[in-house]
Short mmCIF file of C-alpha atoms in Angstrom, two decimals:
data_model
loop_
_atom_site.label_atom_id
_atom_site.label_comp_id
_atom_site.label_asym_id
_atom_site.label_seq_id
_atom_site.Cartn_x
_atom_site.Cartn_y
_atom_site.Cartn_z
CA MET F 1 0.00 0.00 0.00
CA ALA F 2 1.95 2.94 -1.19
CA SER F 3 -0.50 5.53 -2.39
CA LYS F 4 -0.81 8.85 -0.64
CA ARG F 5 -3.86 10.75 0.43
CA SER F 6 -5.19 13.58 -1.60
CA GLY F 7 -6.77 16.42 0.31
CA ASN F 8 -8.84 17.36 -2.73
CA GLU F 9 -10.37 13.92 -2.85
CA VAL F 10 -11.41 14.16 0.77
CA THR F 11 -13.17 17.43 0.08
CA GLU F 12 -14.86 16.04 -2.99
CA ALA F 13 -16.09 12.91 -1.25
CA THR F 14 -17.22 14.71 1.86
CA GLU F 15 -19.00 17.49 0.03
CA ALA F 16 -20.63 15.02 -2.29
CA MET F 17 -22.43 13.60 0.70
CA LEU F 18 -22.87 16.64 2.88
CA GLY F 19 -23.60 19.25 0.22
CA ASN F 20 -22.18 22.75 0.54
CA ALA F 21 -23.20 26.37 0.36
CA GLN F 22 -21.53 27.01 -2.98
CA SER F 23 -23.36 24.26 -4.77
CA GLY F 24 -26.66 25.26 -3.18
CA ARG F 25 -27.42 21.60 -2.70
CA ARG F 26 -29.51 20.57 0.23
CA PRO F 27 -27.40 18.81 2.86
CA ASP F 28 -27.94 15.08 2.91
CA PRO F 29 -29.64 14.16 6.20
CA ILE F 30 -28.20 10.66 5.98
CA ALA F 31 -24.68 12.01 5.67
CA ILE F 32 -25.29 14.29 8.62
CA ALA F 33 -26.57 11.37 10.68
CA LEU F 34 -23.53 9.28 9.75
CA LYS F 35 -21.21 12.12 10.78
CA ARG F 36 -23.06 12.39 14.07
CA MET F 37 -22.71 8.65 14.58
CA HIS F 38 -18.98 9.03 14.18
CA SER F 39 -18.87 12.04 16.49
CA GLU F 40 -20.78 10.18 19.19
CA VAL F 41 -18.29 7.32 19.17
CA ALA F 42 -15.26 9.56 18.84
CA SER F 43 -16.33 11.62 21.84
CA GLU F 44 -16.57 8.60 24.11
CA ALA F 45 -13.80 8.02 26.62
CA VAL F 46 -11.30 5.51 25.29
CA PRO F 47 -11.85 2.22 27.15
CA GLY F 48 -9.12 0.91 29.43
CA ASP F 49 -8.32 -2.02 27.16
CA PHE F 50 -6.96 0.40 24.58
CA LEU F 51 -4.85 2.13 27.19
CA ASP F 52 -3.48 -1.26 28.26
CA ILE F 53 -2.33 -1.91 24.71
CA LEU F 54 -0.67 1.49 24.55
CA ALA F 55 1.00 0.88 27.90
CA ALA F 56 2.40 -2.40 26.60
CA ILE F 57 3.69 -0.57 23.54
CA ASP F 58 5.27 2.08 25.74
CA ARG F 59 7.02 -0.60 27.76
CA LYS F 60 8.30 -2.18 24.57
CA ILE F 61 9.57 1.16 23.29
CA GLY F 62 11.18 1.86 26.65
CA SER F 63 12.91 -1.49 26.75
CA ASP F 64 14.27 -1.00 23.24
CA GLU F 65 15.87 2.34 24.04
CA PRO F 66 19.69 2.33 23.91
CA GLY F 67 21.35 1.81 27.27
CA ARG F 68 18.46 -0.13 28.78
CA MET P 1 -5.05 16.39 13.85
CA THR P 2 -5.02 13.33 11.66
CA ALA P 3 -2.78 10.36 12.05
CA THR P 4 -0.74 11.37 9.04
CA ASP P 5 0.22 14.73 10.54
CA THR P 6 2.79 13.09 12.73
CA GLU P 7 4.27 10.85 10.10
CA PRO P 8 7.77 11.43 8.86
CA ALA P 9 8.38 12.26 5.24
CA ALA P 10 8.07 9.47 2.71
CA GLY P 11 11.12 7.30 2.47
CA THR P 12 12.29 7.90 6.02
CA PRO P 13 11.87 5.27 8.68
CA CYS P 14 8.81 5.42 10.90
CA SER P 15 10.05 5.22 14.46
CA ASP P 16 8.22 3.15 17.02
CA GLN P 17 7.29 6.31 18.89
CA VAL P 18 5.78 7.94 15.79
CA PHE P 19 3.96 4.72 14.98
CA ARG P 20 2.60 4.62 18.52
CA ASP P 21 1.44 8.25 18.26
CA ASN P 22 -0.32 7.45 15.01
CA LEU P 23 -2.09 4.54 16.70
CA VAL P 24 -3.32 6.84 19.47
CA ALA P 25 -4.67 9.33 16.94
CA ILE P 26 -6.52 6.68 14.95
CA ILE P 27 -8.34 5.03 17.89
CA PRO P 28 -11.58 7.09 17.62
CA SER P 29 -11.84 6.40 13.89
CA LEU P 30 -11.15 2.71 14.35
CA ARG P 31 -13.85 2.45 17.00
CA SER P 32 -16.32 4.37 14.86
CA PHE P 33 -15.61 2.31 11.75
CA GLY P 34 -15.85 -0.92 13.71
CA ARG P 35 -19.10 0.15 15.36
CA GLY P 36 -20.65 0.89 12.00
CA LEU P 37 -19.47 -2.37 10.53
CA CYS P 38 -20.72 -4.69 13.23
CA GLY P 39 -23.24 -2.58 15.16
CA ASN P 40 -21.99 -3.90 18.45
CA ARG P 41 -19.90 -1.86 20.83
CA GLU P 42 -17.96 -4.69 22.41
CA MET P 43 -17.20 -6.43 19.16
CA ALA P 44 -16.21 -3.15 17.55
CA ASP P 45 -13.76 -2.40 20.32
CA ASP P 46 -12.36 -5.92 20.07
CA LEU P 47 -11.85 -5.37 16.35
CA ALA P 48 -10.17 -2.03 16.94
CA GLN P 49 -7.87 -3.43 19.61
CA ASP P 50 -7.01 -6.41 17.47
CA ALA P 51 -6.23 -4.09 14.57
CA MET P 52 -3.92 -2.03 16.80
CA MET P 53 -2.03 -5.10 17.97
CA ARG P 54 -1.74 -6.51 14.46
CA ALA P 55 -0.55 -3.18 13.18
CA TRP P 56 2.06 -2.91 15.90
CA ALA P 57 3.29 -6.41 15.14
CA ALA P 58 3.50 -5.52 11.45
CA ARG P 59 4.86 -2.00 11.91
CA ARG P 60 8.05 -2.77 10.00
CA SER P 61 5.95 -3.42 6.91
CA TYR P 62 4.32 0.00 7.10
CA THR P 63 5.90 2.47 4.70
CA ALA P 64 6.42 5.86 6.29
CA GLY P 65 4.68 8.66 4.47
CA THR P 66 1.92 6.47 3.10
CA ASN P 67 -1.65 6.51 4.23
CA PHE P 68 -1.67 5.23 7.81
CA ARG P 69 -5.43 5.62 8.18
CA ALA P 70 -6.18 3.52 5.11
CA TRP P 71 -3.64 0.93 6.27
CA MET P 72 -5.33 0.67 9.65
CA PHE P 73 -8.86 0.58 8.27
CA LYS P 74 -7.82 -2.22 5.97
CA ILE P 75 -6.44 -4.25 8.86
CA LEU P 76 -9.66 -3.78 10.84
CA ARG P 77 -11.79 -4.58 7.82
CA ASN P 78 -9.89 -7.79 7.12
CA GLN P 79 -10.30 -8.83 10.72
CA PHE P 80 -14.01 -8.05 10.55
CA TYR P 81 -14.55 -10.28 7.54
CA THR P 82 -12.48 -13.01 9.13
CA THR P 83 -14.66 -12.81 12.22
CA VAL P 84 -17.85 -12.77 10.17
CA ARG P 85 -16.82 -15.89 8.36
CA ARG P 86 -15.91 -17.57 11.62
CA ASN P 87 -19.18 -16.64 13.32
CA ALA P 88 -21.70 -17.01 10.55
CA ARG P 89 -24.60 -16.95 12.96
CA MET P 90 -23.55 -14.08 15.10
CA VAL P 91 -26.00 -11.37 16.05
CA SER P 92 -24.54 -7.94 15.63
CA TRP P 93 -27.10 -5.28 16.37
CA ASP P 94 -27.23 -4.21 19.97
CA PRO P 95 -30.32 -2.00 20.40
CA GLU P 96 -29.61 -1.34 24.06
CA VAL P 97 -26.22 0.10 23.27
CA ALA P 98 -27.64 2.13 20.44
CA GLU P 99 -30.32 3.54 22.67
CA ARG P 100 -27.73 4.51 25.23
CA THR P 101 -25.06 5.94 22.97
CA LEU P 102 -26.77 7.34 19.92
CA VAL P 103 -28.56 10.53 20.77
CA ALA P 104 -31.27 11.54 18.39
CA ASP P 105 -32.72 14.87 17.31
CA ALA P 106 -35.77 13.41 15.69
CA ASN P 107 -37.89 16.52 16.10
CA GLN P 108 -35.80 18.66 13.86
CA HIS P 109 -36.86 18.81 10.28
CA ASP P 110 -34.30 17.43 7.83
CA ARG P 111 -32.68 15.42 10.55
CA ILE P 112 -32.74 11.69 10.72
CA ASN P 113 -32.73 9.80 13.97
CA VAL P 114 -29.17 8.58 14.42
CA ALA P 115 -30.33 5.39 16.13
CA ASP P 116 -32.53 4.65 13.09
CA VAL P 117 -29.54 5.07 10.82
CA ALA P 118 -27.41 2.83 13.01
CA ALA P 119 -30.10 0.14 12.98
CA ALA P 120 -30.72 0.43 9.25
CA LEU P 121 -27.01 0.19 8.53
CA GLN P 122 -26.97 -3.31 9.96
CA LYS P 123 -29.60 -4.40 7.44
CA LEU P 124 -27.47 -3.40 4.48
CA PRO P 125 -25.01 -5.69 2.74
CA GLU P 126 -21.59 -5.33 4.33
CA ALA P 127 -20.01 -3.66 1.32
CA GLN P 128 -22.64 -0.89 1.39
CA ARG P 129 -22.33 -0.49 5.13
CA GLU P 130 -18.61 -0.25 4.79
CA VAL P 131 -18.61 2.46 2.14
CA LEU P 132 -21.12 4.53 4.11
CA MET P 133 -19.02 4.31 7.24
CA LEU P 134 -15.78 5.08 5.45
CA ILE P 135 -16.95 8.06 3.42
CA GLY P 136 -20.07 9.25 5.22
CA ALA P 137 -18.95 8.80 8.81
CA ASN P 138 -15.16 8.82 8.74
CA GLY P 139 -14.68 11.23 5.86
CA VAL P 140 -12.24 9.18 3.82
CA SER P 141 -11.77 10.04 0.17
CA TYR P 142 -13.02 7.98 -2.73
CA GLY P 143 -9.42 7.03 -3.44
CA GLU P 144 -8.79 5.90 0.11
CA ALA P 145 -12.01 3.91 0.18
CA ALA P 146 -11.01 2.23 -3.08
CA GLU P 147 -7.65 1.37 -1.57
CA ILE P 148 -9.20 0.01 1.60
CA MET P 149 -11.90 -1.99 -0.19
CA ASP P 150 -9.66 -3.19 -3.00
CA CYS P 151 -11.78 -1.88 -5.85
CA ALA P 152 -11.94 0.95 -8.37
CA VAL P 153 -12.93 4.51 -7.49
CA GLY P 154 -15.86 4.22 -9.88
CA THR P 155 -17.07 1.18 -8.00
CA ILE P 156 -16.87 3.11 -4.75
CA LYS P 157 -18.93 5.98 -6.16
CA SER P 158 -21.65 3.76 -7.54
CA ARG P 159 -21.70 1.62 -4.43
CA LEU P 160 -22.01 4.72 -2.26
CA ALA P 161 -24.92 6.02 -4.34
CA ARG P 162 -26.73 2.70 -4.07
CA ALA P 163 -25.98 2.46 -0.37
CA ARG P 164 -27.47 5.90 0.28
CA VAL P 165 -30.63 5.01 -1.57
CA ALA P 166 -30.88 1.67 0.19
CA LEU P 167 -30.35 3.25 3.60
CA ALA P 168 -32.93 5.93 2.90
CA ALA P 169 -35.39 3.27 1.80
CA LEU P 170 -34.84 1.33 5.01
CA ILE P 171 -35.31 4.41 7.15
CA ASP P 172 -38.21 6.09 5.41
CA GLY P 173 -39.74 3.40 3.30
CA PRO P 174 -39.34 3.20 -0.48
CA GLY P 175 -41.80 5.98 -1.15
CA ASP P 176 -39.80 8.53 0.81
CA ALA P 177 -36.34 7.42 -0.17
CA VAL P 178 -36.01 9.90 -3.01
CA ASP P 179 -36.64 12.80 -0.65
CA ALA P 180 -33.89 11.66 1.67
CA VAL P 181 -31.24 11.68 -1.05
CA PRO P 182 -30.16 15.04 -2.44
CA GLY P 183 -30.86 15.21 -6.10
CA GLY P 184 -33.09 12.24 -5.39
CA ARG P 185 -32.62 9.50 -7.84
CA THR P 186 -35.08 6.74 -8.24
CA PRO P 187 -34.06 3.82 -6.11
CA ALA P 188 -32.57 1.24 -8.40
CA ALA P 189 -31.42 -2.21 -7.53
CA VAL P 190 -30.85 -1.69 -3.86
CA PRO P 191 -28.48 -4.38 -2.70
CA ASP P 192 -25.20 -4.29 -4.56
CA GLY P 193 -22.46 -6.80 -4.53
CA GLY P 194 -22.20 -6.83 -0.78
CA ARG P 195 -21.43 -10.07 0.82
CA HIS P 196 -23.77 -11.37 3.44
CA HIS P 197 -25.86 -9.83 6.17
CA TYR P 198 -25.57 -10.58 9.81
CA PRO P 199 -28.62 -12.66 10.63
CA ALA P 200 -30.61 -10.90 13.32
#
């Protein structure tokens, strides 16, 4: 997987679903609901299991540091 | 900030610390994508955690400067389909969780109840669900979605259009589906080449 992201593509894809003021298109209520779904999950506190994984990674990084 | 903001320039090694920071940044998106795919909070978090651990184990194969988000979504997606195949009879939709976590503004005109969308998503073929979650919820580009789903950009666009119509039909009923889709096209063949549904 070597391709890079294109910021223009993100705008195109997002606006295609959400609509925008310039185009005068009515915003898509489904797209808005999907964005809100994402926002709801993203605003939740990250469960402890994730933090445990990160802690294990931190220990690994720490143990790999030179001089340890 | 996106995960890619902290990546080194292409061609330079991605240090473990940078890789770890990218993992932290991608957690909300992984959880959201997983939730949309399987409709179950616990399973989604298991998928996201599994993706993180697999990614860490395979970090040497990640090319710095390339699309970390797409790489991670692909790992989660592959794990999802592996799990689906393993648990062909699994039940995914968790209405109690949806009721608790998805707040709705159903009274507002032009707004769709988020819990209805979450429930309807689980009735779509997986490929349609996936493209809606990637582009509609997580804001990935057509190109990224094509990369993640291993298909052409044109396929992504047509699949997204069909998925929107199908989702609108599930939410509002076929007669109202056109109104729910800007530029309302007539609903065509609703299910596309998605694989299988989770049996309820």
